[in-house]
Amino acid sequence: MNSLGAMQDFPLRIMRLMDHAEREHGTREIVAARADGTTIRTNWKNLAHDARKMGQALERLGIQPIDRVATLGMNHDRHLASWFGVVGMGGVLHTMNPRLFDDQLAYIATHAEDRVLLYDAAFETLVERMKPRWPTIEHYIRFDDQFDGWLAAEDGDYSWHEGDERDPCGLCYTSGTTGNPKGVLYEHRSTVLHAMSIIVPDLFDFSARSVMLPVVPMFHANSWCIPYAAAITGLKLVICGDNHPEHLCQLMNDEGVTHTAGVPTVWLGLIQHVEQTGASLGKLEMVIIGGSAAPEATIRWFRKRGVHVNHLWGMTEMSPVGTVGAPPQNWEQMSDDEQVEYMTRAGRSMFGVELRTIDDHDNVLPRDGVSAGRLQTRGPGVLRRYFKQDHDACDEEQWLDTGDVAAIHPDGSIQITDRAKDVIKSGGEWISSIELENAAVGCPGVAEAAAIGIPHPKWDERPLLLVIRASGSNVSEQTIRDHIAAHVSRWWLPDAIEFVEELPHTATGKLSKKDLRDQYRDYRFADAVAMIGRD
Amino acid sequence: MNSLGAMQDFPLRIMRLMDHAEREHGTREIVAARADGTTIRTNWKNLAHDARKMGQALERLGIQPIDRVATLGMNHDRHLASWFGVVGMGGVLHTMNPRLFDDQLAYIATHAEDRVLLYDAAFETLVERMKPRWPTIEHYIRFDDQFDGWLAAEDGDYSWHEGDERDPCGLCYTSGTTGNPKGVLYEHRSTVLHAMSIIVPDLFDFSARSVMLPVVPMFHANSWCIPYAAAITGLKLVICGDNHPEHLCQLMNDEGVTHTAGVPTVWLGLIQHVEQTGASLGKLEMVIIGGSAAPEATIRWFRKRGVHVNHLWGMTEMSPVGTVGAPPQNWEQMSDDEQVEYMTRAGRSMFGVELRTIDDHDNVLPRDGVSAGRLQTRGPGVLRRYFKQDHDACDEEQWLDTGDVAAIHPDGSIQITDRAKDVIKSGGEWISSIELENAAVGCPGVAEAAAIGIPHPKWDERPLLLVIRASGSNVSEQTIRDHIAAHVSRWWLPDAIEFVEELPHTATGKLSKKDLRDQYRDYRFADAVAMIGRD
């Protein structure tokens, strides 16, 4: 307290969110569609009670504050209760991605020193296989009757663990492109501030009347902070263990879903389903699309149905939301095309997220919407130091390199042009692999496309485009090339287009350029094609 | 930093809000209708530049961080720049209410040890009169050419003062009913958290597309935190030095105002003006009404015109927002009357505001919507200790008595039934003076009403109702009594009704029950009336 007077002490601890939820909207429904086909209806009051019992149960196992408790599960009510149960007793919630490879799973659980693993019955085989490689895990609890029985032994007469607001509360590993995965250790303060920030009208626009169906896995990037944001607002949370379009549509209609969120591929599936069946989107108002860029066609499809697409950019290291494409101040004055163009950008930064772009010589670039450079960020929800590392990930001024290449427009909206490591460096300049891919998938008959740089004796690198044809299509290389030519500079045109049956993806569903580069390490352009080069 | 990893350091300092505003929406317009009839169009970028120059100018005067700099002004652009200028150099902004009495103004400026006073030319006489009674004030700067010239001498090459997030930043005195005014010392952290909290959909619902006209004086209760909330969101701020209905309506139409905020009397004036002239409300979407209870008629009037009334309750000691009456989760299922009834309540608490009611024996009362008791609060934006006092204003668990009597409904919404000191204690039970007044003003022909307790030999106190008739009306005592009888228990009926020409108000425009009680100290009921008593 300063010497003159004072406002009150209120450590920004996550369980304050749960206290608020329990007290102010305890009866607000949480609906969970479990993997076994049953639907569970619970609420914040019950969830808080389960979290308290879990705090007791973990302490009975000898788990201490700051100890890591891991989960390996899809989205369901038991998993949600565990989020608050682990954090409530002061533990660190380590959400593991079940789609990781065995070597990665072995590494991260051991690196995290996880002491307990809560897991879905569906992953029993995986868990049994991994047990010998998880020496630190002392207790395995299955998210089924075993979990219920474990909690049933407790009475819930428990007070949340208190501590400093900078204490850690969560751990998420990012699958780096080189070396081992790195852990982002979230803190109570950073998480509460982030949750407070993302519910505002220009981000997720969550209110007590919202009904939110996150199609974001609870193991993906802090689940976009949605469970915590939900606790503040008293919205109705609808969670689902799968992302089958039919199931999502049914939940939207049955539960009156107004908001949803997920990666672009989820929506491609949903759109296809709706187009084929004529299914309704119910009361859907907003779809938040992140993880990778939302295609213009997706934006236009939802828009035509009165649903606003809120384009999100962020990263695990950012808690994870960085920018959101809510309508800007001059929205009403924009033409239809201008609005759509704006929506294809990655949005503008929220309070607490500072962004800048720098060139190869670390000069800060102007916000002119054209100059593209390495995107850097800093703020209260941004990583300073990875788990157990001995050096900061950011520089002395706290600027963290995002690994993305972007241009910032004068209105603050950003346009991600590429991942820094995926940029194709040709003749001393950059070709955006993403822009090539976007141009290619806009060509009828192209289902998916990937552009990578192939070594070239004269230009250093030149683009190779890999294309999966849409089923039934036999679109030609020339047609695709002509289509792309209408969207990019001539010297960006790929030196070759190869048709493939499939493209490699990462555990989080993104195109794996790293695998592609490995696969095409020895690829060389035919001489004739190669010499087209740059004008 | 904890030993395992870390998120970034980001002290919650107010100037981070200004940095965000300048960087992300620097060109967003701020329109100020000055008292001299001119309209100034500026923006966040210019405002930040002026604030920097002011930081330099204050330092040139020898002002140090934590020193108090006072303002005595209405709402205008120079005043707004001063808010950020004082805070930007680490000073404490002391906003004085020019409507206070001389003795109060003498006391608070001296108690605050104000070193500089910035004041409107309109208050020149007041300032000249007060100078001998303001021994600590070294510098007087008038908000006109003098202010502009003072800033013009600086170049704006200035960095905000940095410091701890718990440093003080603002000072507002509350005119207590007993003793001297007490100062609430806001901190950077409490203010930033408050600004982040109030922009969400269920509070003020501020977005980049909002156009906000606060009719809340900048000297009133932290100006409801609106200038800081505006800095986060990039809304267009429209400020006006007066609250003439015609002027407000004109600004609403000219500037496309979507949101406005003020005390109930402002809206009574506006409604009268619109009814008489047929003036349009333009694009108005929301009117935030606080300071005292919004009458049902006001709520219905705006509602009929598609404008949502957001009923706010708070106090200077709460930064100042406590509850807001945004539509609850079951809004769509409510009938028209239920919605209006909900809107007459004072709303429900936001994250960071905890509320409870207690009885005379300090027992916590149930949230049943019926049990009325003393309303207490705690949270990060709530006062712990008044300026320069040697003891906390709240108890060991940080509960602060609000001075209000309220009932909390099961859904968390609160109903303020009275000020604790205005409650009429009759036969060991409480009569709400506010409910009597509300019932009375609902009677055609009644312009304003006030109920106070008068000592009574048998019942301890009995209510006296003072009524101002609407111009041209000669409504009778019996008509009023009959009207009230339909709304309250029979034993609540006033023992006497007296017609008066005017009622005393406080400096902030509220009915002054204290003055009324003084005025009617020797009043006694006629015997016959007195013996009606309680059934």
Coordinates of C-alpha atoms in Angstrom, one line a residue, chain A residues 1-13 16-17 20 23-25 27-29 66 68 92 165-168 184-187 189-190 192-194 196-197 199-202 205-209 232-234 283 316-319 326-333 348-355 367 377-389 392 394 397-400 410-413, chain B residues 1-13 16-17 20 23-25 27-29 66 68 92 165-168 184-187 189-190 192-194 196-197 199-202 205-209 232-234 283 316-319 326-333 348-355 367 377-389 392 394 397-400 410-413:
Chain A
M1 CA 0.0 0.0 0.0
N2 CA 1.3 3.4 -0.8
S3 CA 1.5 5.8 2.1
L4 CA -1.3 8.1 1.1
G5 CA -4.3 5.8 0.7
A6 CA -5.2 2.7 -1.2
M7 CA -7.5 0.7 -3.3
Q8 CA -8.1 -2.9 -2.3
D9 CA -5.8 -5.9 -2.8
F10 CA -7.1 -8.4 -5.4
P11 CA -4.6 -10.8 -6.8
L12 CA -5.5 -11.7 -10.4
R13 CA -5.9 -15.5 -9.7
R16 CA -11.6 -15.5 -8.8
L17 CA -13.2 -16.2 -12.3
H20 CA -17.6 -15.0 -9.9
R23 CA -21.8 -16.7 -7.4
E24 CA -23.3 -14.6 -10.2
H25 CA -24.4 -17.3 -12.7
T27 CA -27.2 -22.1 -12.7
R28 CA -26.1 -21.1 -16.2
E29 CA -26.0 -24.3 -18.2
I66 CA 3.1 -25.8 -8.9
R68 CA 2.2 -30.5 -13.1
V92 CA -0.1 -26.4 -13.3
E165 CA -0.8 -13.7 -9.2
R166 CA 2.5 -14.4 -11.1
D167 CA 2.4 -18.1 -10.1
P168 CA 2.2 -20.5 -13.0
V184 CA 4.8 -22.0 -22.6
L185 CA 4.1 -21.6 -18.9
Y186 CA 1.0 -19.4 -18.4
E187 CA 0.5 -17.5 -15.2
R189 CA -2.2 -12.9 -13.9
S190 CA -1.6 -13.3 -17.6
V192 CA -7.0 -13.5 -16.1
L193 CA -6.0 -10.3 -18.0
H194 CA -6.3 -12.3 -21.2
M196 CA -10.9 -10.1 -19.5
S197 CA -9.5 -8.8 -22.8
I199 CA -14.7 -10.9 -24.1
V200 CA -15.1 -7.3 -25.3
P201 CA -17.2 -6.3 -28.3
D202 CA -14.3 -6.0 -30.7
D205 CA -18.2 -10.2 -28.0
F206 CA -19.3 -12.6 -25.2
S207 CA -22.3 -11.6 -23.0
A208 CA -24.6 -13.4 -20.6
R209 CA -26.9 -14.2 -23.5
I232 CA -16.5 -14.2 -16.5
T233 CA -19.5 -13.7 -18.7
G234 CA -22.1 -16.3 -17.7
K283 CA -29.1 -18.7 -34.3
T316 CA 0.4 -20.4 -28.0
E317 CA 3.1 -17.9 -26.8
M318 CA 0.4 -15.2 -26.8
S319 CA -2.1 -16.8 -24.4
A326 CA -14.0 -7.2 -35.7
P327 CA -15.6 -4.4 -37.8
P328 CA -13.5 -1.3 -37.7
Q329 CA -14.7 2.2 -37.1
N330 CA -15.4 2.9 -40.7
W331 CA -17.3 -0.4 -41.3
E332 CA -20.5 1.3 -42.4
Q333 CA -18.8 3.3 -45.0
R348 CA -6.1 -5.6 -35.4
S349 CA -4.5 -5.9 -32.0
M350 CA -6.3 -5.7 -28.7
F351 CA -5.2 -3.6 -25.7
G352 CA -2.3 -5.4 -24.2
V353 CA -0.9 -6.7 -27.5
E354 CA 1.7 -4.5 -29.1
L355 CA 2.9 -5.4 -32.6
R367 CA 2.5 0.7 -41.1
T377 CA 4.9 -8.7 -30.3
R378 CA 5.0 -7.9 -26.6
G379 CA 2.4 -7.6 -23.8
P380 CA 1.1 -9.0 -20.5
G381 CA -0.1 -12.2 -22.2
V382 CA 3.1 -12.8 -24.2
L383 CA 5.8 -15.3 -23.3
R384 CA 9.0 -14.1 -21.8
R385 CA 10.9 -17.3 -21.1
Y386 CA 10.0 -20.9 -22.1
F387 CA 9.6 -23.5 -19.4
K388 CA 12.9 -24.5 -17.8
Q389 CA 15.0 -22.5 -20.2
D392 CA 14.5 -15.2 -22.4
C394 CA 12.3 -12.1 -26.2
E397 CA 12.7 -4.7 -24.7
Q398 CA 10.5 -7.8 -24.5
W399 CA 9.9 -8.1 -28.2
L400 CA 9.2 -11.7 -29.1
P410 CA -2.3 2.2 -41.4
D411 CA -5.5 1.3 -39.5
G412 CA -3.6 -1.2 -37.4
S413 CA -4.9 -4.3 -39.1
Chain B
M1 CA 9.8 -14.1 -12.4
N2 CA 9.1 -17.6 -11.0
S3 CA 12.0 -20.0 -11.4
L4 CA 10.4 -22.2 -14.1
G5 CA 9.5 -19.8 -16.9
A6 CA 7.6 -16.6 -17.3
M7 CA 5.2 -14.4 -19.2
Q8 CA 6.1 -10.8 -19.7
D9 CA 6.2 -7.9 -17.3
F10 CA 3.5 -5.3 -18.1
P11 CA 2.7 -2.9 -15.2
L12 CA -1.0 -1.8 -15.5
R13 CA -0.2 1.9 -15.9
R16 CA -0.4 2.1 -21.6
L17 CA -4.1 2.9 -22.5
H20 CA -2.6 1.9 -27.3
R23 CA -0.9 3.6 -31.9
E24 CA -4.0 1.7 -32.8
H25 CA -6.6 4.4 -33.4
T27 CA -6.8 9.3 -36.0
R28 CA -10.1 8.4 -34.4
E29 CA -12.0 11.6 -33.8
I66 CA 2.6 11.8 -6.9
R68 CA -1.6 16.6 -6.8
V92 CA -2.3 12.7 -9.2
E165 CA 1.1 -0.1 -11.0
R166 CA -0.1 0.6 -7.4
D167 CA 1.0 4.2 -7.6
P168 CA -1.8 6.7 -7.2
V184 CA -10.7 8.4 -2.8
L185 CA -7.2 7.9 -4.2
Y186 CA -7.4 5.8 -7.4
E187 CA -4.4 3.8 -8.5
R189 CA -3.8 -0.7 -11.6
S190 CA -7.3 -0.2 -10.2
V192 CA -6.8 0.1 -15.9
L193 CA -8.6 -3.0 -14.6
H194 CA -11.8 -1.0 -14.2
M196 CA -11.0 -3.0 -19.1
S197 CA -14.0 -4.3 -17.2
I199 CA -16.2 -1.9 -22.0
V200 CA -17.6 -5.5 -22.2
P201 CA -21.0 -6.3 -23.9
D202 CA -22.7 -6.7 -20.5
D205 CA -20.6 -2.4 -24.8
F206 CA -18.0 -0.1 -26.3
S207 CA -16.5 -1.0 -29.6
A208 CA -14.5 0.9 -32.3
R209 CA -17.7 1.7 -34.0
I232 CA -8.9 1.2 -25.0
T233 CA -11.7 0.9 -27.6
G234 CA -11.0 3.5 -30.2
K283 CA -28.5 6.7 -34.0
T316 CA -16.9 7.1 -6.1
E317 CA -15.3 4.5 -3.8
M318 CA -15.9 1.9 -6.5
S319 CA -14.0 3.5 -9.4
A326 CA -27.6 -5.3 -19.3
P327 CA -30.0 -7.9 -20.5
P328 CA -29.6 -11.2 -18.6
Q329 CA -29.4 -14.7 -20.0
N330 CA -33.2 -15.2 -20.1
W331 CA -34.0 -11.8 -21.7
E332 CA -35.6 -13.3 -24.7
Q333 CA -38.0 -15.3 -22.6
R348 CA -25.9 -7.2 -11.7
S349 CA -22.2 -7.1 -10.6
M350 CA -19.4 -7.3 -13.1
F351 CA -16.3 -9.5 -12.6
G352 CA -14.2 -7.8 -9.9
V353 CA -17.1 -6.5 -7.9
E354 CA -18.4 -8.7 -5.1
L355 CA -21.6 -7.8 -3.3
R367 CA -30.2 -13.6 -2.3
T377 CA -18.8 -4.6 -1.6
R378 CA -15.2 -5.5 -2.3
G379 CA -12.9 -5.9 -5.3
P380 CA -9.8 -4.5 -7.2
G381 CA -11.6 -1.2 -8.0
V382 CA -12.9 -0.7 -4.4
L383 CA -11.5 1.7 -1.9
R384 CA -9.5 0.3 1.0
R385 CA -8.3 3.5 2.7
Y386 CA -9.3 7.1 2.2
F387 CA -6.6 9.6 1.4
K388 CA -4.5 10.5 4.4
Q389 CA -6.5 8.4 6.8
D392 CA -9.0 1.3 6.5
C394 CA -13.3 -1.6 4.9
E397 CA -12.0 -9.1 4.8
Q398 CA -12.1 -5.9 2.7
W399 CA -15.9 -5.5 2.9
L400 CA -16.7 -1.9 2.4
P410 CA -31.4 -14.9 -7.0
D411 CA -30.1 -13.9 -10.5
G412 CA -27.6 -11.6 -8.9
S413 CA -29.4 -8.4 -9.8

